Amino acid sequence: MVYVRKNQRDLTAAERRKFVGAVLELKRSGRYDDFVRTHVRYYSADGDDDLRVAHMAPSFLPWHRQYLLEFERALRSVDPTVTVPYWDWTRDNTPAASLWGEDFMGGNGRRGDRQVTTGPFAYERGDWPITVGVTESPFLTRNFGNPANPIELPTARELARATAETVYDSAPWDSTSRTGFRNALEGWTREAGNGRWRNHNRVHRWVGGLMLGGASVNDPVFWLHHSFIDLVWSRWQRKNPEARYLPASPPPPGSAQYRRVVARHEPMPPFRATPDDVADHRHLYRYA
Amino acid sequence: MSVAQPLSRLLPRRRTVLRSLFALTVTAFTGGALAHVATTRADGAGRAAAGGFDEMYRGRHIQGRPVAGAGFDVRVDGRPLHLMRCAGGGYLTPVDHYSSYPTPLAAARGAVDELGSARLALGAHHGVRP
């Protein structure tokens, strides 16, 4: 059965409640923290020699597509009516958005320790202790807009610069790739100053707190962010049907990216799925 | 900070080559330019270790020193801050996985900026407690 992922702003109160309830149940059972660990474990940077599957690599998009699918499968084992909603941050781009409501994601962190004190994931509620973390702090933190060095969420125009790319990715297949849709959407640039954070990376920075770190999955808004990234990729695929995943074949022995990136038909650890396997998602889910 | 940036730009992408080159470069500059930069920052109240840094930044004690074959050992209030190298020559930290900082010192300061009042976890894998 093909299910639908909705814009979070269109969810009914009951749908919001059910999504939060399923997430809290995964946390209670310990399965949520396994997802946090997976993301930490597979974050390799591109200055290292090992295989990169999740970031700074062509498989950034298909890896997260598969990762979201596994998370969604876990959610749906708790409540079969739940899907992962998406957060269109070009539209819902202020702290006043219903996304951050008391019955959904909760709001910004407070001054000082940046602790989130509202909503279902507030530490005081007792349902959301941070166990896999960069710091000793046991609570979720956020720091909307990074007031010390303020930034805005990416605009529709900025996102359009990424979707205007017509090739999926380009050599050297990392954070320095100058052309290609993948890096433009992931958001690595050579710029200095405020412009150096684009699209995907910029959203992590705007939310701030735990969303900025290696354990960013601890903030449940992570899934809504990546659901939107996946939607953007899906629409780009429809607009550019000839632009398939690259590289099509593995970089040869002796080349700089040999065994460091995943080619179209190679598995993306820890998953068995290849980029080609997840290129078309329409038999599984659709976006509303 | 501004001296180390061009150095890192010169480095090739492969870490194997990069490590030895970086070690050479750091050795060549030991007690020299890099250390000088770390001491002359307005907010760098501490002394510079050879080729590294040791200062108070926003009330936090940050230290960094080059380690043979492993890049940099960086600490915040004595606790390890695991740096990851980027192809562009910069560094990521576990506190900020979505920005590349040009030098280990900039990465350490960036981590302090984002840590707020929190303390780094000890015994961490990839900088994250398991």
Short mmCIF file of C-alpha atoms in Angstrom, two decimals:
data_model
loop_
_atom_site.label_atom_id
_atom_site.label_comp_id
_atom_site.label_asym_id
_atom_site.label_seq_id
_atom_site.Cartn_x
_atom_site.Cartn_y
_atom_site.Cartn_z
CA MET A 1 0.00 0.00 0.00
CA VAL A 2 1.43 3.35 -1.05
CA TYR A 3 1.20 5.84 1.79
CA VAL A 4 1.39 9.62 1.79
CA ARG A 5 3.82 11.97 3.51
CA LYS A 6 2.13 15.26 4.26
CA ASN A 7 3.27 18.80 4.85
CA GLN A 8 3.42 19.12 8.64
CA ARG A 9 1.42 22.38 8.45
CA ASP A 10 -1.54 20.40 7.04
CA LEU A 11 -1.66 17.72 9.73
CA THR A 12 -4.80 17.55 11.86
CA ALA A 13 -4.48 17.72 15.64
CA ALA A 14 -5.05 13.96 15.72
CA GLU A 15 -2.30 13.34 13.16
CA ARG A 16 0.11 15.50 15.12
CA ARG A 17 -0.71 13.59 18.28
CA LYS A 18 -0.25 10.21 16.62
CA PHE A 19 3.12 11.13 15.10
CA VAL A 20 4.42 12.38 18.45
CA GLY A 21 3.02 9.33 20.21
CA ALA A 22 4.79 6.90 17.84
CA VAL A 23 8.10 8.79 18.18
CA LEU A 24 7.84 8.71 21.98
CA GLU A 25 7.11 4.98 21.89
CA LEU A 26 10.27 4.33 19.82
CA LYS A 27 12.22 6.39 22.34
CA ARG A 28 10.74 4.46 25.27
CA SER A 29 11.66 1.11 23.70
CA GLY A 30 15.25 2.19 22.93
CA ARG A 31 14.82 1.89 19.16
CA TYR A 32 15.00 5.65 18.67
CA ASP A 33 18.48 5.82 20.16
CA ASP A 34 19.62 3.10 17.75
CA PHE A 35 18.71 5.48 14.92
CA VAL A 36 20.77 8.21 16.60
CA ARG A 37 23.74 5.83 16.84
CA THR A 38 23.49 4.84 13.18
CA HIS A 39 23.66 8.46 12.07
CA VAL A 40 26.66 9.12 14.31
CA ARG A 41 28.46 6.00 13.17
CA TYR A 42 28.07 6.66 9.45
CA TYR A 43 29.03 10.33 9.50
CA SER A 44 32.47 10.29 7.88
CA ALA A 45 34.07 13.51 6.69
CA ASP A 46 35.69 13.72 3.28
CA GLY A 47 39.21 14.50 4.51
CA ASP A 48 39.39 10.91 5.74
CA ASP A 49 40.19 7.88 3.62
CA ASP A 50 37.28 5.69 4.61
CA LEU A 51 34.03 5.07 2.78
CA ARG A 52 31.54 7.96 3.11
CA VAL A 53 27.92 7.03 2.66
CA ALA A 54 25.83 9.58 4.54
CA HIS A 55 27.41 13.02 4.11
CA MET A 56 29.83 14.86 1.82
CA ALA A 57 29.16 12.14 -0.73
CA PRO A 58 26.89 11.34 -3.69
CA SER A 59 24.88 8.91 -1.57
CA PHE A 60 23.85 11.67 0.86
CA LEU A 61 20.36 11.63 -0.70
CA PRO A 62 19.71 7.90 -1.21
CA TRP A 63 21.31 7.01 2.14
CA HIS A 64 18.95 9.36 3.97
CA ARG A 65 16.01 8.13 1.85
CA GLN A 66 16.67 4.58 3.06
CA TYR A 67 17.32 5.80 6.62
CA LEU A 68 13.97 7.62 6.67
CA LEU A 69 12.24 4.55 5.25
CA GLU A 70 13.61 2.41 8.08
CA PHE A 71 12.55 4.98 10.65
CA GLU A 72 9.12 5.22 9.10
CA ARG A 73 8.83 1.44 9.13
CA ALA A 74 9.60 1.51 12.86
CA LEU A 75 7.02 4.24 13.44
CA ARG A 76 4.41 2.30 11.45
CA SER A 77 5.06 -0.83 13.49
CA VAL A 78 3.85 1.25 16.45
CA ASP A 79 1.01 2.96 14.58
CA PRO A 80 0.31 1.91 10.97
CA THR A 81 -1.41 5.21 10.20
CA VAL A 82 1.69 7.33 10.85
CA THR A 83 4.05 8.64 8.15
CA VAL A 84 6.95 11.12 8.39
CA PRO A 85 5.64 14.62 7.67
CA TYR A 86 7.81 17.19 5.94
CA TRP A 87 8.84 20.67 6.99
CA ASP A 88 8.98 23.11 4.09
CA TRP A 89 11.40 25.57 5.71
CA THR A 90 11.13 27.99 2.79
CA ARG A 91 7.54 28.58 3.91
CA ASP A 92 7.35 27.87 7.64
CA ASN A 93 10.42 29.92 8.38
CA THR A 94 9.81 31.52 11.76
CA PRO A 95 9.77 30.36 15.39
CA ALA A 96 6.04 31.19 15.37
CA ALA A 97 5.24 28.37 12.88
CA SER A 98 2.81 25.73 14.15
CA LEU A 99 5.64 23.23 13.68
CA TRP A 100 7.06 24.45 16.98
CA GLY A 101 3.75 24.17 18.80
CA GLU A 102 3.20 22.79 22.28
CA ASP A 103 1.52 19.68 20.85
CA PHE A 104 4.16 18.96 18.21
CA MET A 105 7.90 19.74 18.18
CA GLY A 106 7.87 22.20 21.09
CA GLY A 107 9.67 25.52 20.87
CA ASN A 108 13.07 27.14 21.04
CA GLY A 109 15.59 26.48 23.79
CA ARG A 110 15.63 28.89 26.71
CA ARG A 111 18.40 31.40 27.32
CA GLY A 112 21.47 30.14 29.07
CA ASP A 113 21.51 26.38 28.71
CA ARG A 114 19.32 26.39 25.53
CA GLN A 115 17.12 23.70 27.02
CA VAL A 116 13.81 23.04 25.24
CA THR A 117 11.19 23.47 27.96
CA THR A 118 7.97 23.27 25.93
CA GLY A 119 6.22 20.46 24.11
CA PRO A 120 6.44 16.66 24.26
CA PHE A 121 10.24 16.59 24.04
CA ALA A 122 10.90 18.93 26.98
CA TYR A 123 13.15 17.26 29.53
CA GLU A 124 10.77 17.93 32.43
CA ARG A 125 8.12 15.78 30.77
CA GLY A 126 10.40 12.81 31.35
CA ASP A 127 9.90 11.20 27.93
CA TRP A 128 12.93 12.58 26.10
CA PRO A 129 16.23 12.10 27.94
CA ILE A 130 19.27 12.48 25.67
CA THR A 131 21.31 9.31 26.07
CA VAL A 132 23.42 9.39 22.89
CA GLY A 133 24.97 12.84 23.00
CA VAL A 134 27.97 15.03 22.33
CA THR A 135 27.70 16.69 25.73
CA GLU A 136 26.81 15.61 29.25
CA SER A 137 23.53 17.51 29.09
CA PRO A 138 20.57 15.14 29.28
CA PHE A 139 18.09 17.53 27.63
CA LEU A 140 17.22 18.56 24.07
CA THR A 141 18.65 21.97 23.09
CA ARG A 142 17.80 24.46 20.33
CA ASN A 143 19.10 27.88 19.45
CA PHE A 144 16.84 29.24 16.70
CA GLY A 145 18.56 31.56 14.25
CA ASN A 146 21.85 31.50 16.16
CA PRO A 147 21.45 34.98 17.73
CA ALA A 148 25.20 35.39 18.34
CA ASN A 149 25.78 35.14 14.58
CA PRO A 150 22.28 35.41 13.15
CA ILE A 151 21.11 33.47 10.12
CA GLU A 152 17.75 33.00 8.41
CA LEU A 153 16.36 29.75 7.07
CA PRO A 154 17.09 29.13 3.38
CA THR A 155 14.76 30.98 1.03
CA ALA A 156 12.84 29.51 -1.90
CA ARG A 157 15.26 31.37 -4.14
CA GLU A 158 18.28 29.75 -2.54
CA LEU A 159 16.69 26.34 -2.84
CA ALA A 160 15.89 27.08 -6.50
CA ARG A 161 19.60 27.54 -7.18
CA ALA A 162 20.11 23.93 -6.13
CA THR A 163 17.15 22.55 -8.07
CA ALA A 164 18.31 24.41 -11.19
CA GLU A 165 21.28 22.03 -11.38
CA THR A 166 20.80 19.46 -14.14
CA VAL A 167 23.45 16.89 -13.20
CA TYR A 168 23.08 14.76 -10.06
CA ASP A 169 26.64 15.10 -8.74
CA SER A 170 30.17 15.71 -9.97
CA ALA A 171 33.78 14.80 -9.21
CA PRO A 172 35.46 14.88 -6.75
CA TRP A 173 32.15 13.62 -5.26
CA ASP A 174 32.60 15.39 -1.95
CA SER A 175 31.97 18.69 -0.15
CA THR A 176 34.09 20.51 -2.74
CA SER A 177 32.05 19.44 -5.79
CA ARG A 178 31.38 22.71 -7.59
CA THR A 179 28.45 21.59 -9.67
CA GLY A 180 25.67 19.09 -9.27
CA PHE A 181 22.38 18.93 -7.45
CA ARG A 182 23.57 16.85 -4.49
CA ASN A 183 26.18 19.22 -3.08
CA ALA A 184 24.06 22.30 -3.82
CA LEU A 185 21.25 20.77 -1.76
CA GLU A 186 23.51 19.34 0.96
CA GLY A 187 24.94 22.82 1.21
CA TRP A 188 28.74 22.80 1.34
CA THR A 189 30.39 25.88 -0.16
CA ARG A 190 33.77 27.55 -0.32
CA GLU A 191 32.36 30.86 0.81
CA ALA A 192 33.32 32.59 4.01
CA GLY A 193 30.86 34.32 6.32
CA ASN A 194 27.12 33.90 6.52
CA GLY A 195 26.74 32.64 2.95
CA ARG A 196 28.72 29.50 3.57
CA TRP A 197 25.73 27.62 4.96
CA ARG A 198 23.24 26.59 2.32
CA ASN A 199 20.01 24.62 2.22
CA HIS A 200 20.33 21.35 4.19
CA ASN A 201 23.33 22.47 6.26
CA ARG A 202 21.80 25.88 6.90
CA VAL A 203 18.65 24.37 8.39
CA HIS A 204 20.71 22.32 10.82
CA ARG A 205 22.47 25.53 11.81
CA TRP A 206 19.28 27.60 12.12
CA VAL A 207 17.66 25.12 14.53
CA GLY A 208 20.95 24.90 16.42
CA GLY A 209 21.60 23.07 19.69
CA LEU A 210 21.61 19.32 19.17
CA MET A 211 20.50 19.69 15.52
CA LEU A 212 23.94 21.15 14.78
CA GLY A 213 25.98 18.28 16.16
CA GLY A 214 26.87 14.70 15.39
CA ALA A 215 23.82 13.51 17.30
CA SER A 216 21.38 15.76 15.42
CA VAL A 217 18.85 12.93 15.19
CA ASN A 218 18.10 13.54 18.88
CA ASP A 219 15.93 16.44 17.72
CA PRO A 220 12.81 14.85 16.18
CA VAL A 221 12.57 17.76 13.75
CA PHE A 222 15.51 16.05 12.02
CA TRP A 223 13.04 13.66 10.35
CA LEU A 224 10.75 16.44 9.12
CA HIS A 225 13.74 18.30 7.73
CA HIS A 226 15.02 15.24 5.88
CA SER A 227 11.55 14.35 4.67
CA PHE A 228 11.53 17.73 2.91
CA ILE A 229 15.06 17.18 1.54
CA ASP A 230 13.79 13.88 0.14
CA LEU A 231 10.75 15.60 -1.38
CA VAL A 232 12.98 18.17 -3.07
CA TRP A 233 15.10 15.37 -4.51
CA SER A 234 11.99 13.48 -5.63
CA ARG A 235 10.65 16.53 -7.50
CA TRP A 236 14.07 17.16 -9.02
CA GLN A 237 14.14 13.57 -10.26
CA ARG A 238 10.78 14.03 -11.97
CA LYS A 239 11.98 17.26 -13.58
CA ASN A 240 15.26 15.68 -14.73
CA PRO A 241 14.35 12.10 -15.69
CA GLU A 242 17.61 11.62 -17.58
CA ALA A 243 19.78 12.75 -14.69
CA ARG A 244 20.46 9.51 -12.88
CA TYR A 245 22.58 8.93 -9.79
CA LEU A 246 26.30 9.47 -10.29
CA PRO A 247 28.87 8.01 -10.22
CA ALA A 248 27.41 5.20 -12.31
CA SER A 249 30.42 2.98 -11.70
CA PRO A 250 32.98 2.93 -8.88
CA PRO A 251 35.98 5.26 -9.13
CA PRO A 252 38.88 3.08 -10.42
CA PRO A 253 41.84 1.90 -8.29
CA GLY A 254 44.40 4.65 -7.97
CA SER A 255 41.87 7.46 -8.23
CA ALA A 256 41.34 9.79 -5.28
CA GLN A 257 37.84 8.51 -4.45
CA TYR A 258 38.56 4.80 -4.91
CA ARG A 259 36.51 2.88 -2.30
CA ARG A 260 35.46 6.15 -0.68
CA VAL A 261 32.12 6.72 -2.40
CA VAL A 262 29.22 4.50 -3.38
CA ALA A 263 28.43 4.00 -7.07
CA ARG A 264 24.93 3.52 -8.49
CA HIS A 265 24.76 -0.24 -7.95
CA GLU A 266 26.77 -0.59 -4.74
CA PRO A 267 25.19 -1.05 -1.29
CA MET A 268 25.09 1.86 1.15
CA PRO A 269 26.14 0.49 4.56
CA PRO A 270 24.58 -0.31 6.94
CA PHE A 271 21.79 -0.89 4.44
CA ARG A 272 21.78 -3.46 1.68
CA ALA A 273 20.01 -1.03 -0.62
CA THR A 274 21.91 0.61 -3.46
CA PRO A 275 21.26 4.15 -4.76
CA ASP A 276 19.55 2.55 -7.75
CA ASP A 277 17.26 0.51 -5.49
CA VAL A 278 15.82 3.66 -3.88
CA ALA A 279 15.89 5.91 -6.94
CA ASP A 280 12.14 5.44 -7.38
CA HIS A 281 10.06 5.58 -4.18
CA ARG A 282 6.61 5.84 -5.75
CA HIS A 283 5.70 2.22 -5.04
CA LEU A 284 6.26 2.91 -1.33
CA TYR A 285 5.20 6.47 -0.56
CA ARG A 286 4.22 9.72 -2.21
CA TYR A 287 4.32 13.34 -1.18
CA ALA A 288 1.14 15.32 -0.78
CA MET B 1 44.12 31.33 12.27
CA SER B 2 44.81 33.34 9.17
CA VAL B 3 48.23 31.76 8.69
CA ALA B 4 47.04 28.18 8.97
CA GLN B 5 44.37 28.65 6.32
CA PRO B 6 46.69 28.89 3.32
CA LEU B 7 48.66 25.93 4.67
CA SER B 8 45.61 23.74 4.68
CA ARG B 9 44.69 24.89 1.18
CA LEU B 10 48.04 23.63 -0.06
CA LEU B 11 47.34 20.15 1.24
CA PRO B 12 46.26 17.44 -1.19
CA ARG B 13 43.03 15.58 -0.56
CA ARG B 14 44.38 12.12 0.18
CA ARG B 15 44.93 11.74 3.88
CA THR B 16 47.93 9.48 3.50
CA VAL B 17 49.83 12.19 1.68
CA LEU B 18 48.14 14.82 3.74
CA ARG B 19 49.26 13.41 7.06
CA SER B 20 52.95 13.43 6.24
CA LEU B 21 52.77 16.81 4.55
CA PHE B 22 50.83 18.25 7.44
CA ALA B 23 53.32 16.87 9.93
CA LEU B 24 56.16 18.37 7.90
CA THR B 25 54.45 21.71 7.66
CA VAL B 26 53.67 21.77 11.34
CA THR B 27 57.26 20.79 12.18
CA ALA B 28 58.58 23.54 9.94
CA PHE B 29 56.43 26.05 11.75
CA THR B 30 57.01 24.77 15.28
CA GLY B 31 57.43 27.69 17.58
CA GLY B 32 56.92 29.92 14.59
CA ALA B 33 54.06 31.40 12.69
CA LEU B 34 51.24 29.19 13.97
CA ALA B 35 52.21 29.71 17.59
CA HIS B 36 52.52 33.40 16.95
CA VAL B 37 49.00 33.60 15.60
CA ALA B 38 47.57 31.81 18.61
CA THR B 39 49.18 34.27 21.03
CA THR B 40 48.40 37.46 19.19
CA ARG B 41 44.62 37.06 19.09
CA ALA B 42 42.93 39.68 21.21
CA ASP B 43 40.95 37.03 23.09
CA GLY B 44 43.82 34.54 23.25
CA ALA B 45 44.80 35.04 26.84
CA GLY B 46 46.98 31.95 27.16
CA ARG B 47 50.31 30.75 25.88
CA ALA B 48 50.81 28.90 22.61
CA ALA B 49 52.04 25.33 22.65
CA ALA B 50 54.52 24.40 19.95
CA GLY B 51 52.52 24.50 16.72
CA GLY B 52 49.30 24.45 18.66
CA PHE B 53 47.27 26.68 20.92
CA ASP B 54 46.37 27.02 24.57
CA GLU B 55 44.03 29.83 25.55
CA MET B 56 40.94 30.88 27.42
CA TYR B 57 38.04 31.54 25.07
CA ARG B 58 34.68 32.75 26.43
CA GLY B 59 35.57 31.28 29.81
CA ARG B 60 36.60 27.90 28.38
CA HIS B 61 40.11 26.48 28.34
CA ILE B 62 40.86 25.36 24.79
CA GLN B 63 44.03 23.53 23.84
CA GLY B 64 45.30 21.99 20.64
CA ARG B 65 48.48 20.30 19.58
CA PRO B 66 49.53 18.43 16.46
CA VAL B 67 49.77 14.68 16.93
CA ALA B 68 51.96 12.51 14.73
CA GLY B 69 49.82 10.80 12.14
CA ALA B 70 46.51 11.81 13.68
CA GLY B 71 46.13 15.48 12.91
CA PHE B 72 45.31 17.46 16.02
CA ASP B 73 44.52 16.67 19.62
CA VAL B 74 42.06 19.33 20.71
CA ARG B 75 40.55 19.74 24.18
CA VAL B 76 37.90 21.94 25.76
CA ASP B 77 38.32 22.22 29.54
CA GLY B 78 40.56 19.16 29.30
CA ARG B 79 37.99 17.03 27.47
CA PRO B 80 38.76 15.70 23.98
CA LEU B 81 37.08 17.36 21.01
CA HIS B 82 37.31 14.90 18.13
CA LEU B 83 38.15 16.73 14.89
CA MET B 84 37.29 15.37 11.45
CA ARG B 85 39.19 16.58 8.40
CA CYS B 86 37.41 17.93 5.35
CA ALA B 87 38.54 17.71 1.74
CA GLY B 88 38.56 21.50 1.52
CA GLY B 89 41.24 21.58 4.23
CA GLY B 90 38.97 22.48 7.14
CA TYR B 91 37.67 20.66 10.20
CA LEU B 92 34.34 19.48 11.61
CA THR B 93 33.70 18.91 15.30
CA PRO B 94 31.06 16.69 16.94
CA VAL B 95 29.44 19.87 18.27
CA ASP B 96 29.07 21.34 14.78
CA HIS B 97 28.84 18.70 12.05
CA TYR B 98 27.46 21.08 9.45
CA SER B 99 30.23 23.70 9.16
CA SER B 100 33.83 23.34 8.14
CA TYR B 101 36.26 25.51 10.14
CA PRO B 102 39.55 26.53 8.52
CA THR B 103 41.83 25.62 11.44
CA PRO B 104 41.76 23.47 14.61
CA LEU B 105 41.71 26.71 16.64
CA ALA B 106 38.70 28.04 14.73
CA ALA B 107 36.99 24.64 15.17
CA ALA B 108 37.64 24.69 18.93
CA ARG B 109 36.29 28.24 19.26
CA GLY B 110 33.29 27.33 17.10
CA ALA B 111 32.57 24.37 19.35
CA VAL B 112 32.70 26.61 22.44
CA ASP B 113 30.31 29.06 20.75
CA GLU B 114 27.79 26.30 20.16
CA LEU B 115 28.28 24.41 23.42
CA GLY B 116 26.72 27.20 25.46
CA SER B 117 27.04 26.12 29.06
CA ALA B 118 27.27 22.39 28.27
CA ARG B 119 30.29 20.20 28.97
CA LEU B 120 31.66 17.75 26.43
CA ALA B 121 30.91 14.11 27.15
CA LEU B 122 33.76 11.84 28.18
CA GLY B 123 34.47 8.41 26.71
CA ALA B 124 32.85 9.34 23.47
CA HIS B 125 32.94 7.54 20.12
CA HIS B 126 33.12 10.02 17.21
CA GLY B 127 32.74 12.60 19.96
CA VAL B 128 29.37 11.18 20.97
CA ARG B 129 28.67 9.21 24.14
CA PRO B 130 27.44 5.77 23.10
#
